[in-house]
Amino acid sequence: MMKKSSRIAAAVIAAATVLVACSPKPHTPSMTEDGKRIVVIGHAAPLTGTQAHLGKDNENGVRLAIDDLNAAGFKIGDESVVFQLDSQDDQADPRMATTVAQKFVDDGVKAVIGHLNSGTTMPASRVYNSAGIVEISPSATTPRYTQQGFDNAFRVMANDIQQGRALGEFAVQELSAKKIAIIDDRTAYGQGLADEFEKAAIAAGAEIIVREYTSDKASDFTAILTKIKGKKPDLLFFGGMDGQGAPMAKQMQSLGLSMQLLGGDGIHTAEFMKLAATAAEGVVASLPGRPLDTLANGPAFKKRFEAKYGKIQLYAPYCYDAMMILAQAMQRAGTTDPVKVKQELAKTDYNGVTSRIRFDAQGDLTQGSITVYRAKAGQWQVLKTIESK
């Protein structure tokens, strides 16, 4: 039997626990001290793990846009506002992505820039659609994202139908590939891009002699590469990210595979160069959009971004543009009401850092360019820019 003092102490602890459990979440101020309304924008990407460099790059692109907007002074309707970023780590995991999406809904963010990966964007987009929150993806390229019929979903780069077709045709017409091997990482992005590449390469006259699969967590590709080596392809296409593409390139070098390695935007990174080291030399990869240096607003953005955050990894310019078109849509709408904001987003005609941004009825760019690069002496050098069909 409990002593009386123990029973009292237990009762006090129990009561305190109930009070804590029932207490509201800490209050997030809605106004600044100088009377400006705070508008919270959500951002989601992998901020830990093997893709953290890409996630932070995305976050920094949004942050630079928010800094520019706030520094200039921004009004929505007659009200002065300050944008504030709520950046969350979805760990490149679809289940965590839905958790993050629901957190944004519960916290009342006004819109979301994200997610980075196609595999996280897809499940999260259903949460945002149900809640009526606008989502702009700066980097998820799966065509399925904008094929769901969600009028709150937008994308500021070319999709994998456009990118895969461009790469498939480029492999055959420019790289003279006749026999092609394919490896993909079974993610929505990697497999989807590989599917589109395969269709385009076959249509252009190539033969796919072997297709293998790995995962986005793998690091040893020796068995797959040894099998492919015996098939003697002209070219190996990899659908996946730099965390797998770089060790794959190094293992190809170790095994004496001289075939051309070709990939999409997932391996077009500074991190790939760093991890692959000498094995990066000669690798070909694509990136939606035109080279920043050839665009009117590109060089200035690159200089300012790299002075503050270091080398651009991949999608930071697209994140900057996504935040800018969102802010302008809110300004035109005169409100942060998502119903009115998405209507204004659909009317966007904006000369951004990455391109002139206009959307079709699905929320995709009306015209998306694809640029193909070759790795040379630690830099990505332009081979060709292709206008998507």
Coordinates of C-alpha atoms in Angstrom, one line a residue:
M1 CA 0.0 0.0 0.0
M2 CA 1.2 3.5 -0.8
K3 CA 2.0 5.9 2.0
K4 CA -0.3 9.0 2.2
S5 CA 2.5 11.4 1.2
S6 CA 3.3 9.2 -1.9
R7 CA -0.3 9.2 -2.9
I8 CA -0.5 13.0 -2.7
A9 CA 2.8 13.3 -4.7
A10 CA 1.5 10.9 -7.4
A11 CA -1.8 12.9 -7.6
V12 CA 0.1 16.2 -8.1
I13 CA 2.3 14.7 -10.8
A14 CA -0.7 13.2 -12.6
A15 CA -2.5 16.5 -12.5
A16 CA 0.6 18.3 -13.8
T17 CA 0.9 15.8 -16.7
V18 CA -2.7 16.4 -17.7
L19 CA -2.2 20.2 -17.6
V20 CA 0.9 19.9 -19.8
A21 CA -0.9 17.5 -22.3
C22 CA -3.9 19.8 -22.6
S23 CA -1.8 23.0 -22.9
P24 CA -1.9 24.7 -26.3
K25 CA 1.2 24.7 -28.5
P26 CA 3.6 27.6 -27.9
H27 CA 2.1 30.7 -29.5
T28 CA 3.8 31.8 -32.7
P29 CA 3.5 35.6 -33.0
S30 CA 1.5 36.9 -35.9
M31 CA 2.9 40.4 -35.9
T32 CA 6.4 41.8 -35.6
E33 CA 7.2 44.4 -32.9
D34 CA 6.9 47.2 -35.5
G35 CA 3.4 46.1 -36.5
K36 CA 4.1 44.0 -39.7
R37 CA 2.1 40.8 -40.2
I38 CA 4.2 37.6 -40.3
V39 CA 3.5 35.3 -43.2
V40 CA 4.9 31.9 -42.6
I41 CA 6.0 29.8 -45.7
G42 CA 6.9 26.1 -45.3
H43 CA 9.9 24.5 -46.9
A44 CA 10.5 20.7 -46.9
A45 CA 13.6 18.8 -48.1
P46 CA 16.1 16.3 -46.7
L47 CA 18.2 18.3 -44.3
T48 CA 20.0 15.3 -42.9
G49 CA 21.4 12.2 -44.5
T50 CA 23.1 11.7 -47.9
Q51 CA 20.9 14.3 -49.7
A52 CA 21.3 17.0 -47.0
H53 CA 23.6 19.1 -49.3
L54 CA 20.7 19.4 -51.8
G55 CA 18.1 20.1 -49.1
K56 CA 20.1 22.9 -47.6
D57 CA 20.8 24.3 -51.1
N58 CA 17.0 24.4 -51.6
E59 CA 16.4 26.0 -48.2
N60 CA 19.0 28.6 -48.9
G61 CA 17.5 29.5 -52.2
V62 CA 14.2 30.2 -50.5
R63 CA 15.9 32.1 -47.7
L64 CA 17.7 34.4 -50.1
A65 CA 14.4 35.2 -51.8
I66 CA 12.7 35.9 -48.4
D67 CA 15.7 38.1 -47.4
D68 CA 15.3 40.1 -50.6
L69 CA 11.5 40.5 -50.2
N70 CA 11.8 41.6 -46.6
A71 CA 14.7 44.0 -47.2
A72 CA 12.7 45.7 -50.0
G73 CA 9.6 46.1 -47.8
F74 CA 6.6 44.1 -49.0
K75 CA 2.9 44.7 -48.9
I76 CA -0.1 42.4 -49.4
G77 CA -3.1 44.6 -49.9
D78 CA -2.6 47.6 -47.7
E79 CA -0.8 45.6 -45.0
S80 CA 3.0 45.5 -44.6
V81 CA 4.2 41.9 -44.2
V82 CA 7.4 40.0 -43.2
F83 CA 7.9 36.6 -44.6
Q84 CA 9.2 33.9 -42.3
L85 CA 10.5 30.5 -43.3
D86 CA 9.6 27.2 -41.5
S87 CA 12.0 24.7 -42.9
Q88 CA 11.5 21.0 -42.0
D89 CA 13.5 17.9 -42.6
D90 CA 11.5 15.2 -44.5
Q91 CA 14.6 12.9 -44.6
A92 CA 13.9 12.1 -48.3
D93 CA 11.3 9.6 -46.8
P94 CA 7.7 9.5 -48.1
R95 CA 6.3 8.7 -44.6
M96 CA 8.2 11.5 -43.0
A97 CA 7.1 13.8 -45.8
T98 CA 3.4 13.2 -44.9
T99 CA 4.2 13.9 -41.3
V100 CA 5.9 17.2 -42.2
A101 CA 3.0 18.1 -44.5
Q102 CA 0.5 17.6 -41.8
K103 CA 2.6 19.7 -39.4
F104 CA 2.5 22.5 -41.9
V105 CA -1.2 22.2 -42.2
D106 CA -1.7 22.1 -38.4
D107 CA 0.7 25.1 -38.0
G108 CA -1.2 27.2 -40.6
V109 CA 1.6 27.9 -43.1
K110 CA 0.4 30.0 -46.0
A111 CA 2.1 28.0 -48.7
V112 CA 4.9 25.4 -49.2
I113 CA 8.0 25.4 -51.3
G114 CA 9.0 21.7 -51.7
H115 CA 9.5 18.9 -51.5
L116 CA 12.8 18.1 -53.1
N117 CA 12.3 14.5 -54.2
S118 CA 9.5 13.2 -56.3
G119 CA 8.9 10.3 -53.9
T120 CA 8.2 12.7 -51.0
T121 CA 6.4 15.3 -53.1
M122 CA 3.7 12.9 -54.3
P123 CA 2.3 11.8 -50.8
A124 CA 2.8 15.3 -49.4
S125 CA 0.9 16.9 -52.2
R126 CA -2.2 14.9 -51.3
V127 CA -2.1 16.3 -47.8
Y128 CA -1.7 19.9 -49.1
N129 CA -4.5 19.4 -51.6
S130 CA -6.9 18.2 -48.9
A131 CA -6.0 21.2 -46.8
G132 CA -6.2 23.7 -49.7
I133 CA -2.5 24.8 -49.3
V134 CA -0.6 26.0 -52.3
E135 CA 2.5 23.9 -53.1
I136 CA 5.3 24.9 -55.6
S137 CA 7.8 22.2 -56.3
P138 CA 11.3 23.5 -57.3
S139 CA 12.7 20.1 -58.1
A140 CA 10.3 17.1 -58.1
T141 CA 10.3 16.1 -61.7
T142 CA 7.9 13.2 -61.8
P143 CA 5.1 13.9 -64.3
R144 CA 2.6 12.4 -61.9
Y145 CA 2.8 15.3 -59.5
T146 CA 0.9 17.6 -61.9
Q147 CA -1.2 14.9 -63.4
Q148 CA -3.3 14.4 -60.2
G149 CA -5.8 17.2 -61.0
F150 CA -4.7 19.3 -58.1
D151 CA -5.2 23.0 -58.9
N152 CA -2.9 24.0 -56.0
A153 CA 0.2 22.2 -57.4
F154 CA 2.8 24.0 -59.5
R155 CA 6.3 23.2 -60.7
V156 CA 9.1 25.6 -61.8
M157 CA 11.3 23.2 -63.8
A158 CA 10.8 20.8 -66.7
N159 CA 9.4 17.4 -65.8
D160 CA 10.8 13.9 -66.5
I161 CA 8.9 13.4 -69.7
Q162 CA 10.7 16.4 -71.1
Q163 CA 14.1 15.5 -69.5
G164 CA 13.9 11.8 -70.2
R165 CA 13.0 12.4 -73.9
A166 CA 15.8 14.9 -74.3
L167 CA 18.4 12.5 -72.7
G168 CA 17.2 9.5 -74.7
E169 CA 17.5 11.3 -78.0
F170 CA 20.8 12.9 -77.0
A171 CA 22.3 9.5 -76.1
V172 CA 21.6 8.2 -79.6
Q173 CA 22.0 11.2 -81.8
E174 CA 24.9 13.0 -80.0
L175 CA 26.7 10.2 -78.1
S176 CA 26.2 7.6 -80.8
A177 CA 24.9 5.0 -78.4
K178 CA 23.5 1.9 -80.0
K179 CA 23.5 -0.6 -77.2
I180 CA 22.4 0.8 -73.8
A181 CA 22.3 -0.4 -70.2
I182 CA 20.1 1.2 -67.6
I183 CA 20.2 1.2 -63.8
D184 CA 17.6 3.0 -61.7
D185 CA 17.2 3.4 -57.9
R186 CA 13.5 2.4 -57.9
T187 CA 12.4 5.8 -56.5
A188 CA 9.6 7.8 -58.2
Y189 CA 12.3 10.1 -59.6
G190 CA 15.0 7.6 -60.7
Q191 CA 12.7 4.9 -62.1
G192 CA 10.4 7.5 -63.7
L193 CA 13.3 9.3 -65.5
A194 CA 14.7 5.9 -66.6
D195 CA 11.4 4.9 -68.0
E196 CA 11.1 8.0 -70.1
F197 CA 14.8 7.7 -71.2
E198 CA 14.2 4.1 -72.3
K199 CA 11.2 5.0 -74.4
A200 CA 13.0 7.9 -76.1
A201 CA 16.2 5.9 -76.7
I202 CA 14.3 3.0 -78.3
A203 CA 12.3 5.4 -80.4
A204 CA 15.6 7.0 -81.6
G205 CA 16.9 3.6 -82.7
A206 CA 18.9 2.3 -79.8
E207 CA 18.6 -1.2 -78.1
I208 CA 18.2 -1.5 -74.4
I209 CA 20.3 -4.7 -73.8
V210 CA 20.0 -4.8 -70.0
R211 CA 18.1 -3.0 -67.2
E212 CA 19.0 -3.4 -63.6
Y213 CA 17.7 -1.9 -60.3
T214 CA 19.3 -0.8 -57.1
S215 CA 18.1 1.4 -54.2
D216 CA 18.6 5.0 -53.1
K217 CA 20.5 3.7 -50.0
A218 CA 23.0 1.4 -51.9
S219 CA 26.7 2.0 -52.2
D220 CA 28.1 -1.2 -53.7
F221 CA 27.3 -1.7 -57.3
T222 CA 30.0 -4.2 -58.2
A223 CA 27.7 -7.2 -58.9
I224 CA 25.4 -5.1 -61.2
L225 CA 28.3 -3.5 -63.0
T226 CA 30.1 -6.8 -63.5
K227 CA 26.9 -8.2 -65.1
I228 CA 26.5 -5.2 -67.3
K229 CA 30.2 -5.3 -68.3
G230 CA 29.6 -8.7 -69.9
K231 CA 26.9 -7.3 -72.1
K232 CA 29.3 -4.7 -73.6
P233 CA 26.9 -1.7 -73.9
D234 CA 28.0 1.6 -75.4
L235 CA 26.4 3.6 -72.7
L236 CA 25.1 3.2 -69.1
F237 CA 22.2 5.4 -68.0
F238 CA 21.7 5.9 -64.3
G239 CA 18.4 7.1 -62.9
G240 CA 19.1 8.3 -59.4
M241 CA 21.0 10.8 -57.2
D242 CA 24.6 11.7 -56.6
G243 CA 24.9 9.7 -53.4
Q244 CA 24.7 6.5 -55.6
G245 CA 25.9 7.9 -58.9
A246 CA 29.3 8.9 -57.5
P247 CA 30.3 5.5 -56.0
M248 CA 28.9 3.9 -59.2
A249 CA 31.3 6.0 -61.3
K250 CA 34.2 5.1 -59.1
Q251 CA 33.4 1.4 -59.2
M252 CA 33.1 1.6 -63.0
Q253 CA 36.6 3.0 -63.1
S254 CA 37.9 0.3 -60.8
L255 CA 36.3 -2.4 -63.0
G256 CA 37.7 -0.9 -66.2
L257 CA 34.3 -0.1 -67.7
S258 CA 35.0 2.4 -70.4
M259 CA 31.4 3.0 -71.5
Q260 CA 29.8 6.4 -71.3
L261 CA 28.0 7.1 -68.0
L262 CA 24.9 9.4 -68.5
G263 CA 22.5 10.6 -65.8
G264 CA 19.9 13.2 -65.1
D265 CA 19.8 16.2 -62.8
G266 CA 20.2 14.0 -59.7
I267 CA 23.9 13.6 -60.5
H268 CA 24.5 17.1 -61.9
T269 CA 25.9 18.4 -58.6
A270 CA 29.1 19.7 -57.1
E271 CA 28.9 16.9 -54.6
F272 CA 29.0 14.3 -57.4
M273 CA 32.3 15.9 -58.6
K274 CA 33.7 15.8 -55.1
L275 CA 32.7 12.2 -54.3
A276 CA 33.5 10.7 -57.7
A277 CA 36.9 12.5 -57.9
T278 CA 38.8 11.4 -61.0
A279 CA 35.9 9.0 -62.0
A280 CA 33.7 12.0 -62.7
E281 CA 35.8 13.0 -65.7
G282 CA 33.7 12.6 -68.9
V283 CA 30.4 11.8 -67.2
V284 CA 27.4 13.4 -68.9
A285 CA 24.4 14.7 -67.0
S286 CA 21.4 17.0 -67.6
L287 CA 19.8 19.9 -65.7
P288 CA 16.4 21.4 -66.6
G289 CA 16.7 25.0 -67.7
R290 CA 19.4 27.0 -69.4
P291 CA 22.8 27.6 -67.9
L292 CA 22.6 30.4 -65.3
D293 CA 25.5 32.3 -67.0
T294 CA 23.4 32.7 -70.2
L295 CA 20.3 34.2 -68.4
A296 CA 19.8 37.9 -67.8
N297 CA 19.4 37.4 -64.0
G298 CA 21.6 34.4 -63.6
P299 CA 25.1 35.8 -63.0
A300 CA 24.0 38.3 -60.4
F301 CA 22.0 35.6 -58.5
K302 CA 25.0 33.2 -58.6
K303 CA 27.4 35.9 -57.3
R304 CA 25.1 36.9 -54.4
F305 CA 24.1 33.3 -53.5
E306 CA 27.6 32.0 -53.5
A307 CA 28.9 34.9 -51.4
K308 CA 26.4 34.1 -48.7
Y309 CA 26.0 30.3 -48.9
G310 CA 28.8 28.9 -51.0
K311 CA 28.7 27.0 -54.2
I312 CA 25.2 26.3 -55.7
Q313 CA 24.6 22.5 -55.4
L314 CA 21.6 22.2 -57.8
Y315 CA 18.1 23.6 -57.3
A316 CA 18.7 26.8 -55.3
P317 CA 17.8 29.1 -58.2
Y318 CA 14.5 27.3 -58.8
C319 CA 13.7 27.7 -55.1
Y320 CA 14.4 31.4 -55.3
D321 CA 12.1 31.8 -58.3
A322 CA 9.4 29.7 -56.6
M323 CA 9.4 32.0 -53.6
M324 CA 9.4 35.1 -55.8
I325 CA 6.4 34.0 -57.9
L326 CA 4.5 33.0 -54.7
A327 CA 5.0 36.5 -53.2
Q328 CA 4.0 38.2 -56.3
A329 CA 0.8 36.1 -56.6
M330 CA -0.1 37.0 -53.0
Q331 CA 0.5 40.7 -53.8
R332 CA -1.7 40.5 -56.9
A333 CA -4.4 38.7 -55.0
G334 CA -4.2 41.2 -52.2
T335 CA -4.4 38.4 -49.7
T336 CA -2.7 35.1 -48.5
D337 CA -6.0 33.3 -49.0
P338 CA -4.9 30.1 -50.9
V339 CA -8.0 30.1 -53.1
K340 CA -7.1 33.5 -54.5
V341 CA -3.4 32.9 -54.4
K342 CA -3.5 29.8 -56.6
Q343 CA -5.7 31.6 -59.1
E344 CA -3.0 34.3 -59.4
L345 CA -0.2 31.8 -59.6
A346 CA -1.9 30.2 -62.6
K347 CA -1.6 33.6 -64.3
T348 CA 2.1 33.9 -63.6
D349 CA 4.3 35.5 -66.3
Y350 CA 7.6 36.1 -64.6
N351 CA 11.2 36.6 -65.9
G352 CA 13.0 34.7 -63.2
V353 CA 16.6 33.6 -62.5
T354 CA 16.0 30.3 -64.2
S355 CA 13.6 31.1 -67.1
R356 CA 10.5 32.9 -68.1
I357 CA 7.9 31.2 -65.9
R358 CA 4.4 30.6 -67.2
F359 CA 2.2 27.7 -66.3
D360 CA -0.1 25.4 -68.4
A361 CA -3.4 24.2 -67.1
Q362 CA -1.7 21.4 -65.1
G363 CA 0.7 23.7 -63.3
D364 CA 3.7 22.8 -65.4
L365 CA 6.0 25.2 -67.3
T366 CA 4.6 26.0 -70.7
Q367 CA 8.1 25.5 -72.1
G368 CA 11.1 23.9 -70.4
S369 CA 14.6 23.8 -71.6
I370 CA 17.0 20.9 -70.8
T371 CA 20.8 21.5 -70.8
V372 CA 23.3 18.7 -71.1
Y373 CA 26.7 19.0 -69.5
R374 CA 29.9 17.0 -69.4
A375 CA 32.2 16.8 -66.4
K376 CA 35.6 18.1 -67.2
A377 CA 38.4 19.1 -64.8
G378 CA 36.0 19.3 -61.8
Q379 CA 33.4 21.5 -63.6
W380 CA 30.2 20.9 -65.5
Q381 CA 30.7 22.2 -69.0
V382 CA 27.8 22.8 -71.4
L383 CA 27.4 20.5 -74.3
K384 CA 23.9 21.5 -75.6
T385 CA 20.7 23.1 -74.6
I386 CA 17.5 21.4 -75.9
E387 CA 14.1 23.0 -76.0
S388 CA 11.6 20.5 -74.7
K389 CA 8.9 19.3 -77.0

